[in-house]
Every structure is written in C-alpha cells, then in structure tokens.
C-alpha cells in the first residue's frame, strides 16, 4: 500500500479537493470552498493545512459562524444541492454559533459540511479554554449540541477515523433523500497529528446523484388516481425545484389542465407568468391557490414536507373526500397524509407518468383562469394602497388605531405601506435577479405578491425561518450566481439580529443588495399576539419612555462601506433601485414602512398555542374559536 504522511487536517483538505458529483451526465467538484473563522480550535490544524495547500477550494473569512454557515447553506440551496461550501469554526462558542444554522440546513434538507474544532483528545490540558466541563461526563463538549441538528455527526479523536467519517458524510450530503448538514468535529490536537494515509483515499471520487425511478406499481397506481380524479391540484414543493422539474410540470399542467400551487421552497420552480400557476398555497398563500386547494379531490404533493404553513395547519384541503398522491425521494415524506406513495425523483416520476395520462383533462374548466384573474386584481389593489391620516384601514386591521398609525407615520417620517413598496420593487428590479427572504412578515408577502417571471429567482428559507439568513444568505447566492443581482428582502428585526456577512460581501467584492423594511418592530409577531387577543406587548421597538425608535440603518451600512439610501416614497424607492443597479459595490436601501400594512388573511388558518386560561376575555374567545377550528382540521 502506498501511503502519504499528512496531518488529519491536511488529509481533510486533500480529500475535499478530490470529491466530484455526477448529475445528469455532468461531473464537477462538489466542494467549492470553505468559510473560516479561526480560533485556537482550528487555526493550527485546518488553518495550517489550507495555508499549505488549499487546492481548488476558495477560502472565505466569515464574520460570524452562524452567518457564514447561512451563506454556505444559501450557496448549496441556490446550486440546487449540487455543490457545497464547508464551514470551519473554532471550539466552544465558535462551534455553538453553528447551532441555528445547522437547524436551518436540517429543516430545509440542505447539504453543508460543518467542521467545528473540538476539545483535546488527550485531555492533557483539560479544561482547555472554552471547554464547558460537564461534571457527569468528560466526553461531552459543546459540539454534542449539534448532534440533533445534524443529519450526520461524528467526533474525530484519532487521525485514521477521518477516512470512514468523511465517506459517511459525503454519502449523506450527496443523497437527495437524506441531504442535510454533516458535522465532523475534530479534536484540536488531532487536527495537527500526522498519520500514514493510504493514497487511494485521496483518489478522485465521484458521487452519483442518480434520479430514483418509480416502480411500475407506483406509476400505474398514480396514473389511475389521476385518471379518476375530477379536480386534481399539484403542489410544487422544494423537491420539484431541486429535481429541475419545471418543463414537465408545465407540460402536464397545460395538457391535463391541472393547476399548480407552490410552497415557499417550491415557488418559482415554474414562473408565475405560466397561466396555470396560482402561486403560494396555505397560510401565506394566494386566495386563488387556497380556493382550488379546497376543491381538490386529489392533491398531488411533489417534493413537499407539508409543513403547517403549506397546509394551513391541515385545514387547507378537503381531507374527508380528497385523496393525496405524494411524489418524494424521501419515504418518510411520502408517507404523510395517508397518501398514495411514489418514492421517486420528481422530474423522472412525472416524465414517466405522462404517457399514462393520455386523454385525461380535469374538470376545472375556466375556473383556474377565473381564480387567477381575481387574484391578480387583488394584487393590483395591494400595489396601490395609500395611507390616509383619517379612517385608514390597514390590511391587518383592528389592531392599531388611527392615532397610533399616525404616530408611526410621524416617528418614521413615512406613509409607505409594505405591499405597495414590495410590488414596486418587483416591477423595477431586473427579472433575472434573485431575491432572498426568510423571516418576519415579508415571507408571507413574498409568497403571495412577488411574481417571478424567471424560474429559480425566488430563494426563501422557510423551513426554519431563521432571522439573520436574509443578509448572510445573499452572500451565498452571489457566490452561486455571480453574474446576477441579488436582493435581500429583510425586516428591521432580522437585520438587527445578524448582518455581519454584509461586511464579508464588501470585503471580497461580492455585491449584494439589501432592501430593509423598517416598521420599527417585530411586526408579524406583534400581529400574531394582537390577532390572538393580546395587547401590543414587547414587539414594538420603543424606548424606555415609549418613543418609537427611528434607527438610521443607512448610516450603519455606510459605515461598513456599502452604498446606502434612505427612502420613504415610491418615487425615491424607484430612483434608489435604478441607482443600485449601476453600483458595483454592495448596497442597502432603508425603507421606512407603516406597521400593519403587510398582507393578511385569504382563507387560511394557523394553529398556534393560545392560553387556555387568562384574565383577558378576548383571549378566551380566541381559544374557543381555535377549538372549533381544530375540529375541522385533520388530526395527523
Ligand atoms: C432566530 C429567530 N429568532 C426568533 C424568531 C421568531 N420571529 C419570527 S419573525 C420575528 C420578528 C421579525 O421582525 P422583522 O424582521 O422586523 O420583520 P417584520 O415582521 O417586522 O416584518 C421573530 C422574533 C425567528 N424566526 N428566528
Ligand atoms: O413565528 C414566526 C411567524 C412567521 O410569521 C414568521 O415569518 C416566522 O419568521 C416566525 O418565526
Ligand atoms: Mg420589523
């Protein structure tokens, strides 16, 4: 056996350089690069190895571990899970900062390789700086907190363990049915320890992302279900996007007159301009999509996890009379809602189903176009909302009275409603720009009223809805599609929580554009508490003496070196957007918007935990109403 003497970290970097992926006849490197924040847990091991020989890996210095991990996740998501960045952190707090990002990757099924440093394998210096020292077990470190958040987790305490561990990690990350975060924690002393590695381990290795074929039983069963249905509806989920099923979806929808509705992850697999695409489904769905969903006697869920937002907490469909057909690479997902299961790649399954559907046409008739036209009218109304200082009824009504709304208009020096601003942006930015969102009220508005005219231009993380993903993720998207403009659509709360990677974007000249909607508060949560009978409680950004905070975010971004703009009218917004397109550096547009002017309603319900006893009569009423709704919902 031919061997090569390398440190564990050097072996790791050499291996990452040799991993290739095979997708539909094309082969390319799977690991594009590595985000780093060095500390004593990784600088002398992985840091040294990268400095000595990083190979083709692009090395990027992050500013916050969660932020850089979010950037890596967004890169992989934008690359349709076909390429990844690795993320290396130090030990202790550096590793702990990965936790929210690991949850984000796991709930969204996004492959990413986390490489946190770990405490000493020899335990000689214990407790090493940043070791938590759990008294009941010396074997527990901060990194154990990442176990439930990883799809694969391992700890390396001997150099030779690395080989079997990496193989397992790459098998997981390159399997669409299991894809998620792989976490390999390497003891900091072991990173620098040498071993005589078998050179065969570093040979070019190809991971095959083969499309899983449906069985004949699945195909004939699914075809029979569709053929006997009157009003089938297709839910386009994230799995449809990752399998690149756009063309066959359009073909089947057109030929058989089946409407498409979209989850957040699936949105823009097919552009909104396709006639039968009725947009978002569920709690933050369009009225058109929710109307057809209710009528459906067959729901064809393609690559969807059926989250509560997609199913309106299991009230969006006629569960009594309707049936479900689930096409999913994951058996666990396919099992949901008592569906007929087709465990297969979405695109291949639909392509193979197609010849079995000859002659079939749904009974929707003109209804699809009618629903769509009505929804387009509603969107048109939302694009023209204008604030009045008397008798203004915002979309989220009956929460803030006119006096309060006027107070906001004065404090923020704005009269701009959120929906009006968002639709104006949709109309001005280049159609092939990528927009990214994640948390707050904006994802709901985006799912409803953002109309992508180009496929794969909508990037929403709504599995974890992790605040802070918006800005960090924009950097990851820019790395994936450097020739496209990237717009981060972010609330003030999310921006405040995490925007460190804006600096990384500026540092490496990867232009991102931030469009910050400042409504001076955690708006959607304020809506939620008031909708459910509570008062406005600790969700507005007010000072100790109750003044609404007016924060100069443009100045913050300018301080980092971004070009920034402050706008509070549509004309200023349009002018700023035009200027942004001319810039080569990162930008931030701060838009002051009025609270309560986001979209709301449209025939959906969200099951949230309401207090069963309280001294507030309104909460009691809401609790009773919830019990009533629950009776109509599917139980599992
Ligand atoms: C990391 C994280 N913490 C907490 C939450 C819960 N949460 C969801 S939305 C939200 C407020 C968002 O405020 P902002 O970004 O200003 O958006 P708005 O609703 O005002 O549009 C909070 C606290 C979350 N989604 N993610
Ligand atoms: O609790 C939440 C409510 C949602 O409206 C929001 O988008 C999401 O970020 C969240 O965490
Ligand atoms: Mg806000």
Short mmCIF file of C-alpha atoms in Angstrom, two decimals, residues 90 135 155 242 260 295 316 338 343 349 411 444 466 513 525-526 599 631:
data_model
loop_
_atom_site.label_atom_id
_atom_site.label_comp_id
_atom_site.label_asym_id
_atom_site.label_seq_id
_atom_site.Cartn_x
_atom_site.Cartn_y
_atom_site.Cartn_z
CA UNK A 90 -13.08 27.08 16.46
CA UNK A 135 -19.26 17.19 35.53
CA UNK A 155 -16.13 13.25 16.52
CA UNK A 242 -34.17 20.55 -6.82
CA UNK A 260 -50.10 24.42 -9.87
CA UNK A 295 -61.97 22.00 -4.19
CA UNK A 316 -56.41 23.75 3.52
CA UNK A 338 -52.20 8.82 4.16
CA UNK A 343 -40.84 7.29 -3.75
CA UNK A 349 -41.65 10.34 -11.98
CA UNK A 411 -41.95 58.95 14.02
CA UNK A 444 -45.81 35.91 3.61
CA UNK A 466 -34.29 31.77 10.79
CA UNK A 513 -28.23 44.45 -2.28
CA UNK A 525 -45.25 38.66 15.96
CA UNK A 526 -46.99 41.83 17.08
CA UNK A 599 -50.86 41.16 3.51
CA UNK A 631 -62.39 20.06 14.95
#
